[in-house]
Coordinates of C-alpha atoms in Angstrom, one line a residue:
X1 CA 12.2 34.7 28.0
X2 CA 14.5 34.3 31.0
X3 CA 16.5 31.3 32.0
X4 CA 14.0 30.0 34.5
X5 CA 11.1 30.1 32.0
X6 CA 13.2 28.5 29.3
X7 CA 14.3 25.8 31.7
X8 CA 10.7 25.0 32.5
X9 CA 9.9 24.7 28.8
X10 CA 12.8 22.4 28.3
X11 CA 11.7 20.2 31.2
X12 CA 8.3 19.9 29.7
X13 CA 9.6 18.5 26.4
X14 CA 9.2 14.8 25.5
X15 CA 12.4 12.8 25.4
X16 CA 12.5 12.8 21.6
X17 CA 12.1 16.6 21.4
X18 CA 14.8 17.1 24.0
X19 CA 17.1 14.7 22.2
X20 CA 16.6 16.7 19.0
X21 CA 17.3 19.9 20.9
X22 CA 20.5 18.9 22.6
X23 CA 21.8 17.1 19.5
X24 CA 21.2 19.8 16.9
X25 CA 22.2 22.7 19.3
X26 CA 25.3 20.7 20.2
X27 CA 24.9 21.1 23.9
X28 CA 27.9 20.1 26.0
X29 CA 27.3 16.7 27.6
X30 CA 28.6 17.9 31.0
X31 CA 25.6 20.2 31.7
X32 CA 24.1 19.2 35.0
X33 CA 20.5 20.6 34.9
X34 CA 17.9 22.1 32.7
X35 CA 18.9 25.5 34.0
X36 CA 22.5 24.9 32.8
X37 CA 21.1 23.9 29.4
X38 CA 18.8 26.9 29.2
X39 CA 21.6 29.2 30.2
X40 CA 23.9 27.7 27.6
X41 CA 21.3 28.0 24.8
X42 CA 21.0 31.7 25.4
X43 CA 24.7 32.4 25.1
X44 CA 25.9 34.2 22.0
X45 CA 28.3 31.4 21.2
X46 CA 25.5 28.8 21.2
X47 CA 23.1 30.9 19.1
X48 CA 25.9 31.8 16.6
X49 CA 26.6 28.0 16.2
X50 CA 23.0 27.3 15.5
X51 CA 22.7 30.1 13.0
X52 CA 25.5 28.5 10.9
X53 CA 23.1 25.7 10.0
X54 CA 20.2 27.9 9.1
X55 CA 19.2 28.7 5.5
X56 CA 19.0 32.2 4.1
X57 CA 15.2 32.1 4.4
X58 CA 15.3 31.0 8.0
X59 CA 17.9 33.7 8.9
X60 CA 15.8 36.4 7.3
X61 CA 12.8 35.3 9.3
X62 CA 14.7 35.2 12.6
X63 CA 16.2 38.6 11.9
X64 CA 12.7 39.9 11.4
X65 CA 11.6 38.4 14.7
X66 CA 9.7 35.4 13.4
X67 CA 10.2 31.7 13.9
X68 CA 8.8 28.4 12.6
X69 CA 7.9 25.1 14.2
X70 CA 11.3 23.7 13.2
X71 CA 13.1 26.7 14.8
X72 CA 10.8 26.6 17.8
X73 CA 11.9 22.9 18.4
X74 CA 15.5 24.2 18.5
X75 CA 14.5 27.0 21.0
X76 CA 15.6 29.7 18.6
X77 CA 12.0 30.9 19.0
X78 CA 8.9 30.2 21.0
X79 CA 5.4 30.0 19.5
X80 CA 6.4 31.5 16.2
X81 CA 8.4 34.4 17.7
X82 CA 12.2 34.4 17.6
X83 CA 13.9 34.9 21.0
X84 CA 15.2 38.5 21.3
X85 CA 18.9 37.5 21.5
X86 CA 18.4 35.2 18.4
X87 CA 16.8 38.1 16.5
X88 CA 19.7 40.4 17.4
X89 CA 22.4 38.0 16.4
X90 CA 20.7 37.0 13.2
X91 CA 20.2 40.6 12.2
X92 CA 23.7 41.5 13.0
X93 CA 25.1 38.5 11.1
X94 CA 23.1 39.4 8.0
X95 CA 24.1 43.0 8.2
X96 CA 27.7 41.9 8.4
X97 CA 27.6 40.0 5.2
X98 CA 29.1 41.5 2.1
X99 CA 26.6 42.8 -0.4
X100 CA 26.7 39.8 -2.6
X101 CA 26.4 37.4 0.4
X102 CA 23.5 39.4 1.8
X103 CA 21.7 39.1 -1.5
X104 CA 22.3 35.3 -1.4
X105 CA 20.7 35.3 2.1
X106 CA 17.4 36.2 0.6
X107 CA 15.1 33.2 -0.2
X108 CA 16.1 31.5 -3.4
X109 CA 13.5 30.3 -5.9
X110 CA 13.8 26.5 -5.7
X111 CA 10.7 25.4 -7.6
X112 CA 10.7 21.7 -8.4
X113 CA 12.0 20.8 -11.8
X114 CA 10.9 17.9 -13.9
X115 CA 14.3 16.2 -14.3
X116 CA 14.7 13.6 -17.1
X117 CA 17.7 12.0 -15.3
X118 CA 16.3 11.9 -11.8
X119 CA 14.4 8.5 -12.1
X120 CA 17.4 6.7 -13.6
X121 CA 19.7 8.1 -10.9
X122 CA 17.2 7.0 -8.2
X123 CA 17.0 3.5 -9.6
X124 CA 20.8 3.2 -9.9
X125 CA 21.3 4.4 -6.4
X126 CA 18.8 2.0 -5.0
X127 CA 20.5 -0.9 -6.7
X128 CA 24.0 0.2 -5.5
X129 CA 22.9 0.6 -1.9
X130 CA 21.2 -2.8 -2.2
X131 CA 24.5 -4.3 -3.4
X132 CA 26.3 -2.9 -0.4
X133 CA 23.7 -4.3 2.0
X134 CA 23.8 -7.7 0.3
X135 CA 27.6 -7.9 0.7
X136 CA 27.4 -6.8 4.4
X137 CA 24.6 -9.3 4.9
X138 CA 26.7 -12.1 3.4
X139 CA 29.9 -11.2 5.2
X140 CA 29.6 -8.9 8.3
X141 CA 32.6 -6.7 8.7
X142 CA 34.9 -6.4 11.7
X143 CA 35.8 -2.8 12.1
X144 CA 39.1 -1.3 12.9
X145 CA 39.8 1.2 15.8
X146 CA 37.5 4.2 15.9
X147 CA 34.8 2.1 14.1
X148 CA 36.6 2.5 10.7
X149 CA 36.3 0.0 7.8
X150 CA 39.5 -1.8 6.8
X151 CA 41.1 -0.2 3.7
X152 CA 40.9 -3.4 1.7
X153 CA 37.2 -3.7 2.5
X154 CA 36.6 -0.1 1.4
X155 CA 38.2 -0.8 -1.9
X156 CA 36.3 -4.0 -2.5
X157 CA 32.9 -2.5 -1.5
X158 CA 33.5 0.6 -3.7
X159 CA 34.6 -1.6 -6.6
X160 CA 31.4 -3.7 -6.3
X161 CA 29.3 -0.7 -7.1
X162 CA 31.7 1.0 -9.5
X163 CA 32.2 3.9 -7.2
X164 CA 35.0 6.0 -5.7
X165 CA 36.0 4.8 -2.2
X166 CA 35.2 8.3 -1.0
X167 CA 31.5 7.8 -1.8
X168 CA 31.2 4.6 0.2
X169 CA 30.6 6.3 3.6
X170 CA 27.9 8.5 2.1
X171 CA 26.0 5.4 0.8
X172 CA 26.5 3.5 4.0
X173 CA 25.2 6.5 5.9
X174 CA 22.0 6.2 3.9
X175 CA 21.7 2.5 4.5
X176 CA 22.2 3.1 8.2
X177 CA 19.6 5.9 8.3
X178 CA 17.1 3.5 6.7
X179 CA 17.8 0.9 9.3
X180 CA 19.4 -1.6 6.9
X181 CA 22.9 -1.8 8.4
X182 CA 24.1 -1.5 12.0
X183 CA 27.5 -0.5 13.3
X184 CA 27.9 -1.7 16.9
X185 CA 30.3 -3.6 19.1
X186 CA 33.1 -3.4 16.5
X187 CA 31.0 -5.0 13.7
X188 CA 29.1 -3.7 10.7
X189 CA 26.1 -6.0 10.0
X190 CA 22.9 -6.1 8.1
X191 CA 19.8 -5.7 10.3
X192 CA 16.8 -8.0 10.7
X193 CA 15.0 -5.6 8.3
X194 CA 17.5 -6.0 5.5
X195 CA 16.3 -9.3 4.0
X196 CA 12.7 -8.1 3.5
X197 CA 14.0 -4.8 2.0
X198 CA 16.4 -6.7 -0.4
X199 CA 13.5 -8.9 -1.5
X200 CA 11.3 -5.9 -2.3
X201 CA 11.1 -4.2 -5.8
X202 CA 13.5 -1.5 -6.7
X203 CA 10.9 1.4 -6.2
X204 CA 10.2 0.2 -2.6
X205 CA 13.9 0.0 -1.8
X206 CA 14.4 3.6 -3.1
X207 CA 11.3 4.8 -1.2
X208 CA 12.6 3.6 2.2
X209 CA 16.1 5.1 1.7
X210 CA 14.9 8.4 0.2
X211 CA 12.3 8.8 3.0
X212 CA 15.0 8.2 5.6
X213 CA 17.2 10.9 4.0
X214 CA 14.3 13.4 3.8
X215 CA 13.4 12.8 7.5
X216 CA 17.0 13.4 8.5
X217 CA 17.4 16.6 6.4
X218 CA 15.7 19.7 7.6
X219 CA 15.5 21.8 4.4
X220 CA 15.7 20.1 1.0
X221 CA 15.4 23.3 -1.0
X222 CA 18.3 24.9 0.9
X223 CA 20.4 21.8 0.5
X224 CA 19.7 21.9 -3.2
X225 CA 20.7 25.6 -3.6
X226 CA 23.5 25.6 -1.0
X227 CA 21.7 28.5 0.7
X228 CA 23.5 28.6 4.0
X229 CA 25.0 32.1 4.3
X230 CA 26.7 31.7 7.7
X231 CA 28.0 28.2 7.2
X232 CA 31.6 27.6 8.2
X233 CA 33.8 24.9 6.5
X234 CA 32.4 22.1 8.8
X235 CA 28.8 22.9 8.2
X236 CA 29.4 23.4 4.5
X237 CA 31.0 20.0 4.2
X238 CA 27.9 18.4 5.8
X239 CA 25.5 20.3 3.5
X240 CA 27.6 19.4 0.4
X241 CA 27.5 15.7 1.4
X242 CA 23.7 15.9 1.8
X243 CA 23.5 17.5 -1.6
X244 CA 25.5 14.7 -3.2
X245 CA 23.2 12.1 -1.6
X246 CA 20.1 14.0 -2.8
X247 CA 21.4 14.1 -6.4
X248 CA 22.1 10.4 -6.5
X249 CA 18.7 9.7 -5.0
X250 CA 17.1 11.7 -7.8
X251 CA 15.8 14.4 -5.4
X252 CA 17.9 17.3 -6.7
X253 CA 18.9 18.4 -10.2
X254 CA 21.3 21.3 -10.4
X255 CA 20.1 23.7 -7.8
X256 CA 16.5 22.7 -7.7
X257 CA 14.5 19.9 -6.0
X258 CA 13.0 17.5 -8.5
X259 CA 9.3 16.7 -9.0
X260 CA 10.2 13.3 -7.6
X261 CA 11.3 15.0 -4.4
X262 CA 8.1 17.1 -4.3
X263 CA 6.1 13.9 -4.6
X264 CA 8.1 12.2 -1.9
X265 CA 7.4 15.0 0.5
X266 CA 3.7 15.2 -0.1
X267 CA 2.6 11.8 -1.5
X268 CA 5.2 9.0 -1.1
X269 CA 2.9 6.5 -2.8
X270 CA 2.8 8.7 -5.9
X271 CA 6.6 9.1 -5.8
X272 CA 6.9 5.3 -5.7
X273 CA 4.6 4.9 -8.7
X274 CA 6.4 7.6 -10.7
X275 CA 9.7 5.7 -10.2
X276 CA 8.2 2.3 -10.9
X277 CA 7.2 3.5 -14.4
X278 CA 10.9 3.8 -15.2
X279 CA 12.0 0.4 -13.9
X280 CA 12.3 -2.3 -16.6
X281 CA 10.3 -5.4 -15.9
X282 CA 12.0 -7.9 -13.6
X283 CA 13.5 -11.0 -15.4
X284 CA 14.3 -14.5 -14.2
X285 CA 16.9 -15.2 -16.9
X286 CA 20.6 -14.7 -17.5
X287 CA 23.1 -15.3 -20.3
X288 CA 25.6 -17.9 -18.9
X289 CA 28.9 -17.8 -20.7
X290 CA 31.8 -20.4 -21.0
X291 CA 34.1 -17.9 -19.3
X292 CA 32.1 -18.5 -16.1
X293 CA 30.3 -15.1 -16.3
X294 CA 26.6 -14.5 -16.3
X295 CA 24.8 -11.4 -17.6
X296 CA 21.3 -10.4 -16.4
X297 CA 19.7 -8.2 -19.1
X298 CA 17.5 -6.5 -16.5
X299 CA 16.7 -6.4 -12.8
X300 CA 16.4 -10.0 -11.6
X301 CA 13.4 -11.2 -9.7
X302 CA 14.2 -11.2 -5.9
X303 CA 14.1 -15.0 -5.5
X304 CA 16.4 -15.5 -8.5
X305 CA 18.8 -12.8 -7.4
X306 CA 19.0 -14.2 -3.9
X307 CA 19.8 -17.7 -5.0
X308 CA 22.2 -16.7 -7.7
X309 CA 24.0 -14.5 -5.2
X310 CA 24.5 -17.6 -3.0
X311 CA 26.6 -19.4 -5.7
X312 CA 28.1 -16.5 -7.8
X313 CA 29.9 -13.3 -7.2
X314 CA 28.4 -10.1 -8.7
X315 CA 30.9 -8.0 -10.6
X316 CA 28.8 -5.1 -11.7
X317 CA 25.6 -4.0 -10.1
X318 CA 23.0 -2.1 -12.1
X319 CA 19.8 -2.5 -14.1
X320 CA 21.8 -5.0 -16.1
X321 CA 24.1 -6.9 -13.8
X322 CA 27.2 -9.1 -14.4
X323 CA 28.1 -12.1 -12.3
X324 CA 30.9 -14.6 -12.1
X325 CA 30.9 -18.2 -10.9
X326 CA 34.0 -19.2 -9.0
X327 CA 35.2 -22.1 -6.9
X328 CA 34.9 -19.9 -3.8
X329 CA 31.3 -18.8 -4.6
X330 CA 30.2 -22.3 -5.3
X331 CA 31.8 -23.5 -2.1
X332 CA 30.0 -20.8 -0.2
X333 CA 26.7 -22.0 -1.7
X334 CA 27.5 -25.6 -0.7
X335 CA 28.3 -24.4 2.9
X336 CA 24.9 -22.9 3.0
X337 CA 23.1 -26.1 2.1
X338 CA 23.3 -26.2 -1.7
X339 CA 24.2 -29.4 -3.6
X340 CA 26.0 -29.8 -7.0
X341 CA 22.9 -31.2 -8.6
X342 CA 20.7 -28.4 -7.1
X343 CA 23.1 -25.7 -8.4
X344 CA 23.3 -27.1 -11.9
X345 CA 19.5 -27.5 -12.1
X346 CA 19.0 -23.9 -11.0
X347 CA 21.5 -22.6 -13.5
X348 CA 19.9 -24.6 -16.3
X349 CA 16.5 -23.2 -15.3
X350 CA 17.6 -19.5 -15.6
X351 CA 20.2 -19.6 -18.4
X352 CA 19.1 -18.5 -21.9
X353 CA 22.3 -20.2 -23.2
X354 CA 22.2 -23.5 -21.3
X355 CA 25.0 -24.6 -18.9
X356 CA 28.4 -24.3 -20.6
X357 CA 30.7 -27.3 -20.0
X358 CA 33.3 -25.2 -18.0
X359 CA 30.6 -24.1 -15.6
X360 CA 29.3 -27.7 -15.1
X361 CA 32.9 -28.9 -14.5
X362 CA 33.6 -26.2 -12.0
X363 CA 30.5 -27.0 -10.0
X364 CA 31.2 -30.7 -10.0
X365 CA 34.9 -30.3 -9.1
X366 CA 34.2 -27.9 -6.3
X367 CA 31.6 -30.2 -4.8
X368 CA 34.1 -33.1 -5.0
X369 CA 36.7 -31.2 -3.0
X370 CA 34.2 -29.5 -0.7
X371 CA 34.7 -30.4 3.0
X372 CA 38.3 -31.6 2.5
X373 CA 39.4 -29.0 5.1
X374 CA 37.3 -29.1 8.3
X375 CA 37.4 -26.6 11.1
X376 CA 36.1 -27.1 14.7
X377 CA 36.4 -25.7 18.1
X378 CA 38.7 -27.3 20.7
X379 CA 39.3 -26.9 24.5
X380 CA 42.0 -24.3 25.0
X381 CA 43.0 -26.0 28.3
X382 CA 43.7 -29.3 26.6
X383 CA 45.4 -27.7 23.6
X384 CA 47.8 -25.3 25.2
X385 CA 45.7 -22.2 24.6
X386 CA 44.6 -23.1 21.0
X387 CA 40.9 -22.5 20.4
X388 CA 40.4 -24.2 17.0
X389 CA 41.7 -27.1 14.9
X390 CA 41.9 -27.8 11.2
X391 CA 42.2 -31.3 9.8
X392 CA 42.4 -32.8 6.3
X393 CA 43.4 -36.0 4.7
X394 CA 45.6 -34.0 2.3
X395 CA 49.0 -33.7 4.1
X396 CA 50.3 -31.3 1.5
X397 CA 47.4 -29.0 2.1
X398 CA 48.1 -29.0 5.9
X399 CA 51.8 -28.2 5.3
X400 CA 50.9 -25.3 2.9
X401 CA 48.5 -23.8 5.5
X402 CA 51.1 -24.1 8.2
X403 CA 53.6 -21.9 6.3
X404 CA 51.1 -19.5 4.7
X405 CA 52.3 -16.0 5.6
X406 CA 48.7 -14.6 5.1
X407 CA 47.6 -16.8 8.1
X408 CA 50.4 -16.0 10.4
X409 CA 48.2 -13.7 12.7
X410 CA 45.9 -16.7 13.2
X411 CA 48.7 -18.6 14.9
X412 CA 48.8 -21.9 13.0
X413 CA 50.7 -24.7 14.6
X414 CA 51.1 -28.1 12.9
X415 CA 50.5 -30.9 15.5
X416 CA 50.4 -33.8 13.1
X417 CA 50.5 -34.7 9.4
X418 CA 46.7 -34.1 9.1
X419 CA 46.1 -31.5 11.8
X420 CA 46.7 -27.8 12.7
X421 CA 45.7 -25.8 15.7
X422 CA 45.0 -22.0 15.8
X423 CA 44.7 -19.5 18.7
X424 CA 41.7 -17.9 17.1
X425 CA 38.1 -19.1 17.4
X426 CA 36.8 -21.7 14.9
X427 CA 34.6 -19.0 13.2
X428 CA 37.5 -16.6 12.8
X429 CA 39.8 -19.4 11.5
X430 CA 37.1 -20.4 9.0
X431 CA 36.8 -16.8 7.7
X432 CA 40.6 -16.5 7.4
X433 CA 40.8 -19.7 5.4
X434 CA 38.0 -18.8 3.1
X435 CA 39.5 -15.4 2.6
X436 CA 42.6 -17.1 1.3
X437 CA 40.5 -19.4 -0.9
X438 CA 41.0 -22.7 1.0
X439 CA 38.1 -25.2 0.8
X440 CA 37.2 -24.9 4.5
X441 CA 34.0 -25.8 6.2
X442 CA 32.9 -25.7 9.8
X443 CA 32.0 -28.9 11.7
X444 CA 30.6 -29.5 15.2
X445 CA 32.0 -31.8 17.9
X446 CA 30.3 -34.8 16.2
X447 CA 32.0 -34.1 12.9
X448 CA 28.7 -32.9 11.3
X449 CA 28.8 -30.0 8.9
X450 CA 27.6 -26.7 10.4
X451 CA 25.6 -24.8 7.8
X452 CA 26.4 -21.1 7.8
X453 CA 23.5 -19.0 8.9
X454 CA 23.1 -15.3 8.2
X455 CA 24.1 -13.0 11.0
X456 CA 21.8 -10.1 11.6
X457 CA 21.8 -7.1 13.9
X458 CA 18.7 -6.5 16.0
X459 CA 16.4 -3.6 15.2
X460 CA 17.6 -0.7 17.4
X461 CA 15.9 2.3 18.7
X462 CA 17.8 5.5 17.9
X463 CA 20.3 6.1 20.7
X464 CA 19.5 9.3 22.5
X465 CA 22.1 11.9 23.5
X466 CA 23.4 11.0 26.9
X467 CA 22.5 14.5 28.2
X468 CA 18.8 13.5 27.9
X469 CA 19.2 10.7 30.5
X470 CA 21.2 13.0 32.7
X471 CA 18.6 15.7 32.8
X472 CA 15.8 13.2 33.4
X473 CA 17.7 11.3 36.1
X474 CA 18.3 14.6 37.9
X475 CA 14.5 15.0 38.4
X476 CA 12.8 18.3 38.4
X477 CA 11.3 20.4 41.2
X478 CA 11.2 24.0 40.1
X479 CA 11.9 25.4 43.5
X480 CA 14.9 23.2 44.2
X481 CA 16.5 23.7 40.8
X482 CA 15.8 27.4 40.9
X483 CA 17.6 27.7 44.2
X484 CA 20.5 25.5 43.0
X485 CA 20.9 27.6 39.9
X486 CA 20.4 30.8 41.8
X487 CA 23.1 29.8 44.3
X488 CA 25.6 29.2 41.5
X489 CA 24.9 32.6 40.0
X490 CA 25.1 34.4 43.3
X491 CA 28.5 32.7 44.0
X492 CA 29.7 34.0 40.6
X493 CA 28.5 37.5 41.7
X494 CA 30.4 37.1 44.9
X495 CA 33.6 36.4 42.9
X496 CA 33.0 39.4 40.6
X497 CA 31.7 41.7 43.3
X498 CA 28.7 42.3 41.0
X499 CA 25.7 44.2 42.4
X500 CA 22.3 42.5 41.9
X501 CA 18.7 43.5 42.3
X502 CA 16.6 40.9 44.1
X503 CA 12.9 40.6 44.7
X504 CA 12.5 39.2 48.2
X505 CA 9.3 37.8 49.5
X506 CA 8.8 37.7 53.3
X507 CA 5.7 37.7 55.4
X508 CA 4.7 41.0 53.9
X509 CA 4.6 42.2 50.2
X510 CA 7.6 41.4 47.9
X511 CA 10.4 44.0 48.2
X512 CA 13.1 44.9 45.7
X513 CA 16.6 45.4 47.2
X514 CA 20.0 46.2 45.6
X515 CA 22.8 44.1 47.1
X516 CA 26.4 43.3 46.6
X517 CA 26.7 39.5 47.4
X518 CA 29.5 38.7 49.9
X519 CA 29.0 35.0 50.6
X520 CA 26.6 32.1 49.9
X521 CA 26.4 29.2 52.3
X522 CA 23.9 26.9 54.0
X523 CA 21.0 28.2 51.8
X524 CA 21.6 31.8 52.8
X525 CA 23.0 34.9 51.2
X526 CA 25.1 37.4 53.0
X527 CA 25.3 40.7 51.2
X528 CA 26.0 44.4 51.6
X529 CA 23.0 46.7 51.1
X530 CA 24.3 49.2 48.5
X531 CA 21.9 51.9 49.6
X532 CA 22.2 51.7 53.4
X533 CA 25.8 50.4 53.5
X534 CA 24.9 47.6 55.9
X535 CA 25.1 43.8 55.7
X536 CA 22.0 41.7 55.4
X537 CA 21.4 37.9 55.5
X538 CA 18.6 36.4 53.4
X539 CA 17.4 32.9 52.9
X540 CA 17.7 31.8 49.3
X541 CA 14.1 30.5 49.5
X542 CA 12.9 34.0 49.9
X543 CA 14.4 35.3 46.7
X544 CA 11.8 35.2 43.8
X545 CA 13.4 37.4 41.1
X546 CA 16.9 38.4 40.1
X547 CA 18.3 41.1 37.8
X548 CA 21.8 42.1 37.0
X549 CA 23.0 38.5 36.5
X550 CA 22.5 38.3 32.8
X551 CA 18.8 37.3 33.3
X552 CA 16.1 39.3 31.6
X553 CA 13.5 40.9 33.7

């Protein structure tokens, strides 16, 4: 298939298919037309890069001249037949492997295995990802430069699920792929879909995440076996990350997909029911202890979990979870609309051990102090640039905040015995004070308490590669783009003094001529006729076929 025919096929692709093509083939974003893209995809470098991601079975098929719908979508083949340059490079690459590597390139038996550990791993992973989503939903995260999480946040989130910090990104990647968290505009937030997902049973949570992983991964069996003979270090790192995610989701055991994975691929409902059989019944009870801890002996019902989360801090997520009630967690519940009586009534209703006296005292004491430090917005013009004020009847508390080194970046300035101003916004000041465990609340201009509402990111369509828009915006008229592409190629031939063979259509039959291009300008080619040793001038619009420029006949 020549460049022009490939360009026409590219142009006929729907936007989603084109996005997949340019993303997975890692097309340079500066390409200006479908001809440039087609030309790029046929280069040895582009094909070699694509082959690094292919499994041993796919490489063997390409080397034998066959393709698949997946490979056709990447334009490594067309209609089930591998493109000739792809076949040549795949065969050469396989021939170049050492004997052991060449043996590994053959298809590996990856029959599904009935793993006894897969269901428990899947349940545990669904719970841990849910805990991360819960925490992000409760407290959206401001990202550092290059969209990185602050180091302290990484440690806290990893500790909340009893995981290594290095595993955090892999789990957040799954949550993002499932549309549960969103990283935009310098913020990491839960999405509008997160609350319904968090309220769903554990098997449903797993199903959404595992399905998103499967849709984003092109070959589960190859990921399980690590069967990517031409992978370089970068590709291998991605495939190993996918394998770790698959194992934690219960989709891979050792070097084989699990029967749970096979069910997910062919009958997601059956996969959900298989997992549900391993989930203990949900409970509405906890053991409340005098040390302010609470232990749930099994997965909590969604409504109980949601309300308990509003007044307690989870310390260990899992089938059996452990919680702790603190002054800060109770204050957060009060700021969301809870009352002391309501909190104690709720705890009495779910506790199998009653409400211990230390718990009751903490709730009452926190409620009594709640609202003693009030934050509101102020007019920067009237306040010398300050954007927020904090006031309290407790003069000592005001003096303490004014000299608190942890708040120095917020710019506190004491303007009276009961008042401070800050250069940050009221919402930012509130977060900073709560972070340092001050009993702060937000109030409006009338002095009324502002209840904290959950912040959610909108549901977003997947952002397409910017090259897709560029190719679409350029429009497509085959004649015009052919001539533009042809003109660039002929100009290259002029620089290289490269002879070409052209098919020229005039008023009579098409004629083949061999020429050495001398100049291209104003839609015309000036060239020397290699056979007659004379110069000729031809309109580009009359040229219908080219050879000798790296284009197949």
